[in-house]
PDB file of C-alpha atoms and ligand atoms in Angstrom:
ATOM      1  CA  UNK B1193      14.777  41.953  46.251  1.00 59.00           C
ATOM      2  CA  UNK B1194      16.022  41.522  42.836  1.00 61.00           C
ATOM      3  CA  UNK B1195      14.285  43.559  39.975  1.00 80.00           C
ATOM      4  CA  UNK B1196      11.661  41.469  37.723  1.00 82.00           C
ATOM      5  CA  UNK B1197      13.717  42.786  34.843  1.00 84.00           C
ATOM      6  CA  UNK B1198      17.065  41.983  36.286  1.00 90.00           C
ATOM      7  CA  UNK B1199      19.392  39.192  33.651  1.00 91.00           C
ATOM      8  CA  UNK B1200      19.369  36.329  36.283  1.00 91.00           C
ATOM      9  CA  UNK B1201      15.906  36.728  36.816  1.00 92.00           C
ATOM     10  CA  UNK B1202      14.921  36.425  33.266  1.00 92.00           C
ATOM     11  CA  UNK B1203      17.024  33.883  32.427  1.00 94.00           C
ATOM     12  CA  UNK B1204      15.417  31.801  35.142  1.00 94.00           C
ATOM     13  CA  UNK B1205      12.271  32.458  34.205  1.00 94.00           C
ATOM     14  CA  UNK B1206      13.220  31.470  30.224  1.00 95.00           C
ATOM     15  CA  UNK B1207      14.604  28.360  31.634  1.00 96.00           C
ATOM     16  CA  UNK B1208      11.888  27.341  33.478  1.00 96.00           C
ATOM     17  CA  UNK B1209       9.193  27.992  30.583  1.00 96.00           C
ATOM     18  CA  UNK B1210      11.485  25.937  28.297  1.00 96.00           C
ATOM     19  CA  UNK B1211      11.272  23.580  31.011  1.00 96.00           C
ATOM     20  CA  UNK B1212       7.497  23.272  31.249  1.00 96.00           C
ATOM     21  CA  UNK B1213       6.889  23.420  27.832  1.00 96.00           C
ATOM     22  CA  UNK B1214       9.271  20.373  26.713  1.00 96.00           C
ATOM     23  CA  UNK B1215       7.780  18.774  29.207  1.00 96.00           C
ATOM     24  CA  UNK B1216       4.676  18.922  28.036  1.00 96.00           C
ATOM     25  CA  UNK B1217       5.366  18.632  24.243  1.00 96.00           C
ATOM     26  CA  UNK B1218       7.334  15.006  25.281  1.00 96.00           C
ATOM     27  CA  UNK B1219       4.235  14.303  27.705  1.00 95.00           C
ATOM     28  CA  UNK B1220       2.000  14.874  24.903  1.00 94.00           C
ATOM     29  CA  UNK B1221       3.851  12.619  22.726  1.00 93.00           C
ATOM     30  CA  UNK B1222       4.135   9.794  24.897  1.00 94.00           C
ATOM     31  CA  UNK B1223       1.014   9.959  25.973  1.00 95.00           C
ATOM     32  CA  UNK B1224      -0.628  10.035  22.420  1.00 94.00           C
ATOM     33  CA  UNK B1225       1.741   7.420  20.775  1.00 93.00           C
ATOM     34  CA  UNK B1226      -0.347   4.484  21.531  1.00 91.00           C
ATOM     35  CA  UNK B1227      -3.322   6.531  19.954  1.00 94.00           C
ATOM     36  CA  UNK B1228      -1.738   7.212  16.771  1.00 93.00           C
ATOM     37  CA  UNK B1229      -0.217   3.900  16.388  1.00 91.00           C
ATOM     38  CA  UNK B1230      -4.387   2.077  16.903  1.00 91.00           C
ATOM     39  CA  UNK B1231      -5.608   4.538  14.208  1.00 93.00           C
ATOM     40  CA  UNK B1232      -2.691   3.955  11.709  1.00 93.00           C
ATOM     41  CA  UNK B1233      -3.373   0.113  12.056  1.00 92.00           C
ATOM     42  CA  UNK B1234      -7.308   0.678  12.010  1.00 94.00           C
ATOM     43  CA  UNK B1235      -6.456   3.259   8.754  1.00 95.00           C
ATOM     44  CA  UNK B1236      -4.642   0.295   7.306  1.00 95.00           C
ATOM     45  CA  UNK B1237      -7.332  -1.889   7.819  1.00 96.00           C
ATOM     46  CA  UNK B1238      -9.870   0.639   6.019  1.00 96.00           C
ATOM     47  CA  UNK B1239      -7.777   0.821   3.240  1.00 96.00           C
ATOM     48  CA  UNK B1240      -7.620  -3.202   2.680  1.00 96.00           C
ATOM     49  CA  UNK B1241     -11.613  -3.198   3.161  1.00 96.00           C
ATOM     50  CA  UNK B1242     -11.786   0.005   0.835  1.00 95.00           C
ATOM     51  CA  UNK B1243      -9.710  -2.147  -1.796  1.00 96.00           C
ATOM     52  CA  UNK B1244     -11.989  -5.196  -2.213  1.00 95.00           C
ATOM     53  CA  UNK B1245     -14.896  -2.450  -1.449  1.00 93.00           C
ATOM     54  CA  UNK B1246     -15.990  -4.198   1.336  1.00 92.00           C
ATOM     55  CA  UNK B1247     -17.341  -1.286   3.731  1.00 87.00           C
ATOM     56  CA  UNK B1248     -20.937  -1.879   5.275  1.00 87.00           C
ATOM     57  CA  UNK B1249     -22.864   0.454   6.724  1.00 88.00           C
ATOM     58  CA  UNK B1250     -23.265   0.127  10.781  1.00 91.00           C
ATOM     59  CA  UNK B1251     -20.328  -1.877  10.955  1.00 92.00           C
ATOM     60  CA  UNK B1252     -17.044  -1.084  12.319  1.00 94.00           C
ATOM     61  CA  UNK B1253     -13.621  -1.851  10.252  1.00 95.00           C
ATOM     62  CA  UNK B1254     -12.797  -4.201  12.864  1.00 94.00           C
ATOM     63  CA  UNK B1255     -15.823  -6.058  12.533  1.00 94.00           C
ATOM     64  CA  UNK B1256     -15.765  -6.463   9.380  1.00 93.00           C
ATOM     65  CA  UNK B1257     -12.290  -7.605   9.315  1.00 93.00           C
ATOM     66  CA  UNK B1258     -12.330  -9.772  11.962  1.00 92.00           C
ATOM     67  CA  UNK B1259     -15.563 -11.555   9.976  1.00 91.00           C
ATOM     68  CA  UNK B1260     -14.467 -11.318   6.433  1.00 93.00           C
ATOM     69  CA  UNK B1261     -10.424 -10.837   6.282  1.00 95.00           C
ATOM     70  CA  UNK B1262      -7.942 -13.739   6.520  1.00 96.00           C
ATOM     71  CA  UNK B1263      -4.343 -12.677   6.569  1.00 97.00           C
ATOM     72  CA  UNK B1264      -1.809 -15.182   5.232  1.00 98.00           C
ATOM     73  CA  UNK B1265       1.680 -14.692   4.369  1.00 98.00           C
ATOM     74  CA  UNK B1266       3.422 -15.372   1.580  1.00 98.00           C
ATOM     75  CA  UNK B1267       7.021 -16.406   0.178  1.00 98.00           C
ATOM     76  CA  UNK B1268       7.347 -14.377  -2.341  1.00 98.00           C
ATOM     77  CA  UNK B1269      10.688 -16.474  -4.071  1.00 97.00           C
ATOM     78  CA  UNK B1270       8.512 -19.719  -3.646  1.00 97.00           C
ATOM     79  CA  UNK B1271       4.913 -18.164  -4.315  1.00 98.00           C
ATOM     80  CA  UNK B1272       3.757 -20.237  -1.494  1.00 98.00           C
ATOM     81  CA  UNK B1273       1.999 -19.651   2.198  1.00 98.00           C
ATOM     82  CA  UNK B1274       4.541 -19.550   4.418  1.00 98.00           C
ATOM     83  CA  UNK B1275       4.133 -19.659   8.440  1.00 97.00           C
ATOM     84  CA  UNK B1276       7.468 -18.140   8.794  1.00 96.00           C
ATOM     85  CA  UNK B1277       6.492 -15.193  10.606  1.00 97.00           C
ATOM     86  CA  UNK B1278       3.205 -14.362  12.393  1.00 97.00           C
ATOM     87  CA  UNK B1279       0.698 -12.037  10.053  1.00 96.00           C
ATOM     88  CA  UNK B1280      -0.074  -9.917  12.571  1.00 94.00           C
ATOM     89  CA  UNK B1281       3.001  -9.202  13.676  1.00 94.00           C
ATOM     90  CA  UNK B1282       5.202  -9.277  10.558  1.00 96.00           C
ATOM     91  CA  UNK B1283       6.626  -5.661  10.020  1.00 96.00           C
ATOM     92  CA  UNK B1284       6.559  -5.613   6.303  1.00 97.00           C
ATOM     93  CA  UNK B1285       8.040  -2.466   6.183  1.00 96.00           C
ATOM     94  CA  UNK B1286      10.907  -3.190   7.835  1.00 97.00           C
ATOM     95  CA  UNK B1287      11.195  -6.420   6.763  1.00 98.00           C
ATOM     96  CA  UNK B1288      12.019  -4.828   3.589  1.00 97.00           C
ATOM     97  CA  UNK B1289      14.994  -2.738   4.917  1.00 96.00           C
ATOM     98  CA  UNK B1290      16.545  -5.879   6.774  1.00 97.00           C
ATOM     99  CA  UNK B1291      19.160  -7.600   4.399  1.00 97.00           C
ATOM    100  CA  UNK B1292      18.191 -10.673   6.175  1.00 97.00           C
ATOM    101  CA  UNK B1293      14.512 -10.591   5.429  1.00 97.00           C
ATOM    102  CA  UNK B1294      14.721  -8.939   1.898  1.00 98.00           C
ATOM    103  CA  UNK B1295      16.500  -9.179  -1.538  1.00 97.00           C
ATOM    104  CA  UNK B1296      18.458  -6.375  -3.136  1.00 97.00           C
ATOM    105  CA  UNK B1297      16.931  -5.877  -6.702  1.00 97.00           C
ATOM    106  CA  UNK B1298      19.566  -4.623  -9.825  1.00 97.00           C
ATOM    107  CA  UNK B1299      18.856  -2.036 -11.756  1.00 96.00           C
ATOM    108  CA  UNK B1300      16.761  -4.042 -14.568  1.00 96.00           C
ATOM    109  CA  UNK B1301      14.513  -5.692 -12.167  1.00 97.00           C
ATOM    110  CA  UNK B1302      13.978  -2.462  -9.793  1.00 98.00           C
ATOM    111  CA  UNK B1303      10.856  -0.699 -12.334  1.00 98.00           C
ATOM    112  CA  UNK B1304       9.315  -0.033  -8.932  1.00 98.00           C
ATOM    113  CA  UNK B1305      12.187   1.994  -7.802  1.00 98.00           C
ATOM    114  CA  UNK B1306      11.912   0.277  -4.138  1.00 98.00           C
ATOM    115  CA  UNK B1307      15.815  -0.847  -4.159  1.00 97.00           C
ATOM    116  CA  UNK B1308      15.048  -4.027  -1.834  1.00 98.00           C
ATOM    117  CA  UNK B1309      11.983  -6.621  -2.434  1.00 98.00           C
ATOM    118  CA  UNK B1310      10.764  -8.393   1.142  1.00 98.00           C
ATOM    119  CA  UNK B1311      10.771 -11.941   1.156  1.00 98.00           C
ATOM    120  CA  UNK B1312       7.863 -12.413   2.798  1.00 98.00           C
ATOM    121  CA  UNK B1313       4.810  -9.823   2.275  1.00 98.00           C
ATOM    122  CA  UNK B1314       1.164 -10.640   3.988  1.00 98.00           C
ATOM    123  CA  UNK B1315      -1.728 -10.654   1.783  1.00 98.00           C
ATOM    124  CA  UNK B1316      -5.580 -10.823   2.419  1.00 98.00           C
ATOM    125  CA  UNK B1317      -7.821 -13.537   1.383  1.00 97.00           C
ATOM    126  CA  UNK B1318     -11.834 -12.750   1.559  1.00 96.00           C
ATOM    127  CA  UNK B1319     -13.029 -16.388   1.786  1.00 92.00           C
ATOM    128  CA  UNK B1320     -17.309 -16.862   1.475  1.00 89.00           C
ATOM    129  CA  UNK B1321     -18.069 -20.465   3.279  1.00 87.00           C
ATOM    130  CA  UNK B1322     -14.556 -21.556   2.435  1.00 86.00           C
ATOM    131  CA  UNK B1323     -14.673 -20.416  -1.164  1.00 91.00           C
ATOM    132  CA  UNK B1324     -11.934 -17.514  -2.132  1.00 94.00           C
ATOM    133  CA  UNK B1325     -13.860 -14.498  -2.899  1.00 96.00           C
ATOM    134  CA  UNK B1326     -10.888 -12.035  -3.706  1.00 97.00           C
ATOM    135  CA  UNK B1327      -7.370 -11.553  -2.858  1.00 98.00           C
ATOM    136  CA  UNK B1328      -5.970  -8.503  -1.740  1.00 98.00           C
ATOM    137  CA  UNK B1329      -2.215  -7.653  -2.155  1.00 98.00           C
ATOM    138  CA  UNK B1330       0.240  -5.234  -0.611  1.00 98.00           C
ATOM    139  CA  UNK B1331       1.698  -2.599  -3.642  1.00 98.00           C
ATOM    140  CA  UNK B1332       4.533   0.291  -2.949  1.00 98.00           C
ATOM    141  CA  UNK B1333       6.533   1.903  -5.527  1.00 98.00           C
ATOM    142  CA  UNK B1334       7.974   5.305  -6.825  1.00 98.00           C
ATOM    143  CA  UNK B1335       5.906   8.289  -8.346  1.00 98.00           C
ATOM    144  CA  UNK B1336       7.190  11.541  -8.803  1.00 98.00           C
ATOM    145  CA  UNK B1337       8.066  12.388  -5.494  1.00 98.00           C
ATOM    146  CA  UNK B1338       7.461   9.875  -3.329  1.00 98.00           C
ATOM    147  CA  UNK B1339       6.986   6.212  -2.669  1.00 98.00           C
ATOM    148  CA  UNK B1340       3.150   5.136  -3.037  1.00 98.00           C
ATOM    149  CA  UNK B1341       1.727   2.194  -0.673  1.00 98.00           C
ATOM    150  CA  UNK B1342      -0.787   0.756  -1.363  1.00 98.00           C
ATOM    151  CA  UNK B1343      -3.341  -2.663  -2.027  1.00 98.00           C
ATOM    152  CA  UNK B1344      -4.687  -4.127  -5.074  1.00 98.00           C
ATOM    153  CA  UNK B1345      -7.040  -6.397  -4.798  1.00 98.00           C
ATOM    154  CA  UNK B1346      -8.029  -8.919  -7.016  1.00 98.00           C
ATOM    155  CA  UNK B1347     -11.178 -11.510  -8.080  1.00 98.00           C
ATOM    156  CA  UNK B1348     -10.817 -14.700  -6.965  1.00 97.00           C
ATOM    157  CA  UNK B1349      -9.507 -15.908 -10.881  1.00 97.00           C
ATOM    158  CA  UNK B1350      -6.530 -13.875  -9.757  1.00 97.00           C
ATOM    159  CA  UNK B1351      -6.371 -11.976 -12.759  1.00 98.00           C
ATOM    160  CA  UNK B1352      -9.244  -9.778 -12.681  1.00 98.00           C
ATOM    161  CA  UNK B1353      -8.971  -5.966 -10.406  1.00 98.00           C
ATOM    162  CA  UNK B1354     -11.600  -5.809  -8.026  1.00 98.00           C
ATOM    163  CA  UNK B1355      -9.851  -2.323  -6.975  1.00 98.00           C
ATOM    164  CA  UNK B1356      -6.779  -0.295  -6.511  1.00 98.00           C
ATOM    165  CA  UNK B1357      -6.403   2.567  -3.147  1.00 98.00           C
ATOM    166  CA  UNK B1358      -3.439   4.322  -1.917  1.00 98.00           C
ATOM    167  CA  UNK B1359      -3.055   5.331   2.003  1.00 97.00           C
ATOM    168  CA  UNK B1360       0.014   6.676   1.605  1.00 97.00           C
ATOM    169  CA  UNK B1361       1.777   8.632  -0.833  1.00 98.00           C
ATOM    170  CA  UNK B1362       3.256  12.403  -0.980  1.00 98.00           C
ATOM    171  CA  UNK B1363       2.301  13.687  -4.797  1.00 98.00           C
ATOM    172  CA  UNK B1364       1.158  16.694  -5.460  1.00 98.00           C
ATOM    173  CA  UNK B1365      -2.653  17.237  -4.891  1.00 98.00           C
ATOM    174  CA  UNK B1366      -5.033  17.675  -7.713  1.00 97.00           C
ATOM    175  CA  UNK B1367      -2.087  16.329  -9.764  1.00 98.00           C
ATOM    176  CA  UNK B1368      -0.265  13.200  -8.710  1.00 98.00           C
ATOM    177  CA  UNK B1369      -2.723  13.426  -5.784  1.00 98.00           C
ATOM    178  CA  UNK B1370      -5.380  12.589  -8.095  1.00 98.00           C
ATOM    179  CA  UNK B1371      -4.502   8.774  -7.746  1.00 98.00           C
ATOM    180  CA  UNK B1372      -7.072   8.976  -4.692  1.00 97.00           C
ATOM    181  CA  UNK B1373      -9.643  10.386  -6.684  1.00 97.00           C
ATOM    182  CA  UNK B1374     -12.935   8.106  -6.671  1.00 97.00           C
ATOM    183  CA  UNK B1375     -13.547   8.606 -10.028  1.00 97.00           C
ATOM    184  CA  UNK B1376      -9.863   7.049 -11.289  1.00 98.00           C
ATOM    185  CA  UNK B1377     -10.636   4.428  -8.860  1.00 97.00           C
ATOM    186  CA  UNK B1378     -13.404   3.659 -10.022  1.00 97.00           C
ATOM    187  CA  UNK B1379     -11.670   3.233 -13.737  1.00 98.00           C
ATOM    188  CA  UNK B1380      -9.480  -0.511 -12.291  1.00 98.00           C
ATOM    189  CA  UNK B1381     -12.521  -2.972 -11.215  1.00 98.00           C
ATOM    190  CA  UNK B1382     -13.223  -5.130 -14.247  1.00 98.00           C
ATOM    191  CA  UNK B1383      -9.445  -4.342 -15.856  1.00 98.00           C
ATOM    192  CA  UNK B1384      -7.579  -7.524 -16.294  1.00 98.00           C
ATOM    193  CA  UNK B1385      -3.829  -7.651 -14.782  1.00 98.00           C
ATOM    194  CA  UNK B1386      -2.470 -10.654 -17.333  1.00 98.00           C
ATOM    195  CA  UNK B1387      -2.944 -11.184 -21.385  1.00 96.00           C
ATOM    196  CA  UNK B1388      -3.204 -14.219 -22.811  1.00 93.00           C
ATOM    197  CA  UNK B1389       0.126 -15.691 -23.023  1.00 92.00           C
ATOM    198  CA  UNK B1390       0.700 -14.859 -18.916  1.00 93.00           C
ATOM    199  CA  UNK B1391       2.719 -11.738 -19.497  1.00 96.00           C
ATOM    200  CA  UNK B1392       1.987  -8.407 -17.054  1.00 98.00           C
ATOM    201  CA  UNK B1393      -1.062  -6.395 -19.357  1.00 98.00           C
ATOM    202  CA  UNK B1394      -2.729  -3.668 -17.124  1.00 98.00           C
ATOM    203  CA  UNK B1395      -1.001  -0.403 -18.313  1.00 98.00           C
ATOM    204  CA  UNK B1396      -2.278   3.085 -17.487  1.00 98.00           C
ATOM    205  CA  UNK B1397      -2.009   4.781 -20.389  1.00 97.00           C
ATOM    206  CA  UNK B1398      -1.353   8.330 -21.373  1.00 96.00           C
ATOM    207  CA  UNK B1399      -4.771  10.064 -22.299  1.00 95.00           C
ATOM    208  CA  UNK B1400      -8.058   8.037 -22.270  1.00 97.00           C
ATOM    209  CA  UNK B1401      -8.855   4.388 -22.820  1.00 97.00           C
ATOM    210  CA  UNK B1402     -10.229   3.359 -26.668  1.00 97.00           C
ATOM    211  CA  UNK B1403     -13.238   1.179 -25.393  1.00 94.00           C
ATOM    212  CA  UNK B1404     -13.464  -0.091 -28.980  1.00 95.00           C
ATOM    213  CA  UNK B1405      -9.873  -1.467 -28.456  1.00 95.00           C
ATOM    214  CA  UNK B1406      -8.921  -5.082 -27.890  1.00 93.00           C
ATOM    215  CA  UNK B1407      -6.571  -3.668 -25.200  1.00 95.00           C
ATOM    216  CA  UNK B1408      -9.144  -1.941 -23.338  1.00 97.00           C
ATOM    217  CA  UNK B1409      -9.528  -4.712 -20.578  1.00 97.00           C
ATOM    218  CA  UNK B1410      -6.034  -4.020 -19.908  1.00 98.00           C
ATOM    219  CA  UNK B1411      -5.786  -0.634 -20.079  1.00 98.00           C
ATOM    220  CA  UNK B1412      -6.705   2.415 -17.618  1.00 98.00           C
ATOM    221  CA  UNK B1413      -6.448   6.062 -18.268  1.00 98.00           C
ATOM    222  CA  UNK B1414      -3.932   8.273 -17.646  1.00 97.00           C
ATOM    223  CA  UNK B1415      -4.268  11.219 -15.124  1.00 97.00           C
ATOM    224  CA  UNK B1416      -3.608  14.470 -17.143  1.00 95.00           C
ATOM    225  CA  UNK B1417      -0.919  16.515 -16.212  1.00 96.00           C
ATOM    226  CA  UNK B1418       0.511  13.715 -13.869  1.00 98.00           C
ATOM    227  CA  UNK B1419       1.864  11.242 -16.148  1.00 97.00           C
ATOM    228  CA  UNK B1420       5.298  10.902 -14.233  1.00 98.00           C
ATOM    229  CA  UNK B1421       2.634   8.974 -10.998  1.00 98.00           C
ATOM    230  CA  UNK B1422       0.716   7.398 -13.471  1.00 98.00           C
ATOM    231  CA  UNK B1423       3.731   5.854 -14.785  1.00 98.00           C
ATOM    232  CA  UNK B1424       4.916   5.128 -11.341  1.00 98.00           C
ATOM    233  CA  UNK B1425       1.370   3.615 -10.124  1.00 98.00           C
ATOM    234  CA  UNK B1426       2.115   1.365 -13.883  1.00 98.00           C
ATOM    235  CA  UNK B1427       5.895   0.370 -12.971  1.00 98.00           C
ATOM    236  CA  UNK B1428       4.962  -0.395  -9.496  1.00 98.00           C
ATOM    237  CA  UNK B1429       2.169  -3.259 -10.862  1.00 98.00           C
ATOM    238  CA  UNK B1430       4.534  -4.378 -13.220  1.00 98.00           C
ATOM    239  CA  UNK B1431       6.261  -4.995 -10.531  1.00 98.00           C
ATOM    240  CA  UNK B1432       4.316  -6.787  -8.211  1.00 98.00           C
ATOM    241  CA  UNK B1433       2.481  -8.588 -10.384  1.00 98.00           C
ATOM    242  CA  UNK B1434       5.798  -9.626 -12.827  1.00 98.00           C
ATOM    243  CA  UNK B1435       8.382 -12.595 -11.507  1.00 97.00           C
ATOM    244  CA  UNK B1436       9.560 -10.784  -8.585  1.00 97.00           C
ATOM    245  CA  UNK B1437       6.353  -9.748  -7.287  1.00 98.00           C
ATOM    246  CA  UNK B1438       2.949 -11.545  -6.514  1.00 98.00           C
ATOM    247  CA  UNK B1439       3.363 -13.643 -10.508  1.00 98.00           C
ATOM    248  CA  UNK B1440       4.255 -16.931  -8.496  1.00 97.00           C
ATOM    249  CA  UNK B1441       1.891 -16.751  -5.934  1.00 98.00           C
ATOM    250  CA  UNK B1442      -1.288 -15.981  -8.101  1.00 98.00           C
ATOM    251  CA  UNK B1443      -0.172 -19.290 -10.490  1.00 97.00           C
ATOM    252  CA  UNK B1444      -0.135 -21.601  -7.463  1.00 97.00           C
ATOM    253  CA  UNK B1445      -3.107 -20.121  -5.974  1.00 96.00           C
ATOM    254  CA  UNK B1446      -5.375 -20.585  -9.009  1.00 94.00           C
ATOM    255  CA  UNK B1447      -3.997 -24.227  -9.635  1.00 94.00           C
ATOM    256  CA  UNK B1448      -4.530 -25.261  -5.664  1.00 92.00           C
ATOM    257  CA  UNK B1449      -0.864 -25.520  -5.512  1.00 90.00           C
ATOM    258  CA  UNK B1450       0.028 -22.226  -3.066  1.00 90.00           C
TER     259      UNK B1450
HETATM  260  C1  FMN D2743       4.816  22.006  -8.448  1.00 50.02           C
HETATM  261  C2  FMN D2743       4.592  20.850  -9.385  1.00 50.02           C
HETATM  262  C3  FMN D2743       4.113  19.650  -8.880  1.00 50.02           C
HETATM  263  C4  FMN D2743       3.904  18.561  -9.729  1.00 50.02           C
HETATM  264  N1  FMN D2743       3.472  17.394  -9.205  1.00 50.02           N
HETATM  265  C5  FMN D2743       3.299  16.332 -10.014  1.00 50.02           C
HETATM  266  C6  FMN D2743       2.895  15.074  -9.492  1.00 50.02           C
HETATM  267  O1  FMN D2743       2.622  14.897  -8.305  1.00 50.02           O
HETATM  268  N2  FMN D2743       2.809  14.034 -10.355  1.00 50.02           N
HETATM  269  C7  FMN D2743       3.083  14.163 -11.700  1.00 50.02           C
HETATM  270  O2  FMN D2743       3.023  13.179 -12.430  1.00 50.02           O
HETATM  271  N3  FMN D2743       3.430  15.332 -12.201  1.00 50.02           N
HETATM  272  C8  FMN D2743       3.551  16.426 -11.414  1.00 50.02           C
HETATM  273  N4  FMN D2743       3.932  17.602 -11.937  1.00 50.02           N
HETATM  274  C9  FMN D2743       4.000  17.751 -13.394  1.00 50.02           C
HETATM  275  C10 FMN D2743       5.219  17.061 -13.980  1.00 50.02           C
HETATM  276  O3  FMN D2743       6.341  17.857 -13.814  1.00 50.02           O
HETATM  277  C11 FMN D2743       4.969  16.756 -15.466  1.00 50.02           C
HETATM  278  O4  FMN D2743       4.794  17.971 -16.128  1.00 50.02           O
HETATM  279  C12 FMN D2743       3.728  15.937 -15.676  1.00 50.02           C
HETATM  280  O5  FMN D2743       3.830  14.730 -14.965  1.00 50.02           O
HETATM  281  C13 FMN D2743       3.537  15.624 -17.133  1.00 50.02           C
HETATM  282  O6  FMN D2743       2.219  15.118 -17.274  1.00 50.02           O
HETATM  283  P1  FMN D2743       1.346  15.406 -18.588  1.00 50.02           P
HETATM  284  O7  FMN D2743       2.154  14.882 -19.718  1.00 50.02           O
HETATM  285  O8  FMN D2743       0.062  14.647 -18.371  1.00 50.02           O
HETATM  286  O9  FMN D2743       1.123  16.880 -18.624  1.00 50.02           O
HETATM  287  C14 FMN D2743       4.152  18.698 -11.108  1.00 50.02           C
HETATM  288  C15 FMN D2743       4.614  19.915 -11.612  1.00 50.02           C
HETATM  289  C16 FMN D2743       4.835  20.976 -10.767  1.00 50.02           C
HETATM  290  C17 FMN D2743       5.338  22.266 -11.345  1.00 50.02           C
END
């Protein structure tokens, strides 16, 4: 009989544990993927609710959204509802890496740093007995060192910020980081998105807001010693909410024409 500590012998026996373990790393995978994929799209969900601040206690996310959430998409060159594609469906994310589905942006337009805009991008309407409540809109753009998704949502005059959450981004914690911090969130309801002749007005400013300022509906603090996100989370509303963005879509929705 061959020694235990013989060359073939271990060499088998490395084999075979390779064996068993890939096995059950792949297994584990598999077997899990359908898991992670339900609690990214329930995580999504949250975040929309968390937006419009629309958690209840003893309800579940997908009650609530079921009850309270209409998802509609939009054509973003036409600023109308589209049925184009299915809402539930509709992978936004790729959609926006597809040539076909998505428009390359030049320099000048491209504040947001996201290269290509989708065409179409599904938004969330919170309707109360048929009456628009709020409207709740799908945000990415560049930070510092990564791309930030997330939803803005908005009153139902379109121009008023019922909230602002992230659910994805990679900046630093307790710097960049700091965009999930409740108390900065809790800065954007009440801010208004446009001035007075229609032009883009919300701007996070470096340091803290003058409350005595004419501005100060517009404006939102800084976050101090992160003012590279800050100016990303600012570029990244320009964005949406400027010509190439949402800016269409919010004018024919408050005149009953989207
Ligand atoms: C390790 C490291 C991580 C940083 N992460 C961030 C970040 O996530 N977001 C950010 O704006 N600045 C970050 N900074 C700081 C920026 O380099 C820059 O100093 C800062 O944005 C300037 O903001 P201030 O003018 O408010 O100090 C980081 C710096 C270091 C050294």
């Amino acid at each position: 009989m061959a020694n235990n500590d013989s060359f073939k012998k271990t060499i088998i026996v490395t084999v075979l544990l390779c064996l068993v373990c890939s096995i059950v790393v792949s297994a584990a995978a598999v077997l899990l993927r359908p898991a992670q994929t339900a609690n990214k799209a329930l995580d999504f969900k949250r975040n929309i609710l968390a937006a419009a601040d629309l958690q209840e206690e003893g309800k579940s996310v997908e009650e609530i959204f079921s009850e309270k959430v209409i998802s509609r998409v939009v054509d973003l060159d036409t600023g109308k509802f589209t049925e184009a594609v299915d809402p539930v469906t509709f992978d936004q994310r790729r959609a926006a890496k597809d040539t076909a589905l998505s428009t390359s942006l030049s320099d000048g337009e491209d504040i947001a740093k996201i290269s290509r805009r989708e065409n179409y991008s599904v938004v969330y309407l919170i309707e109360d007995q048929g009456e628009l409540q709020k409207i709740i809109l799908p945000v990415k753009g560049y930070g510092l060192w990564s791309t930030l998704y997330g939803f803005l949502a908005l009153e139902a005059d379109a121009n008023t910020v019922a909230g602002l959450v992230f659910y994805e981004h990679a900046e630093t914690p307790g710097l960049g980081g700091e965009v999930d911090n409740p108390n900065w969130r809790a800065l954007w309801p009440g801010k208004e998105i446009y001035g007075p002749n229609g032009n883009v007005a919300i701007t996070v400013i470096k340091g803290t807001v003058d409350t005595n300022s004419n501005q100060a509906v517009n404006q939102v603090d800084g976050l101090s010693g992160a003012t590279l996100t800050a100016r990303g989370v600012n570029n990244l509303l320009h964005f949406w909410l400027g010509d190439k963005g949402y800016k269409n879509f919010l004018t024919n929705l408050t005149n009953g024409e989207a």
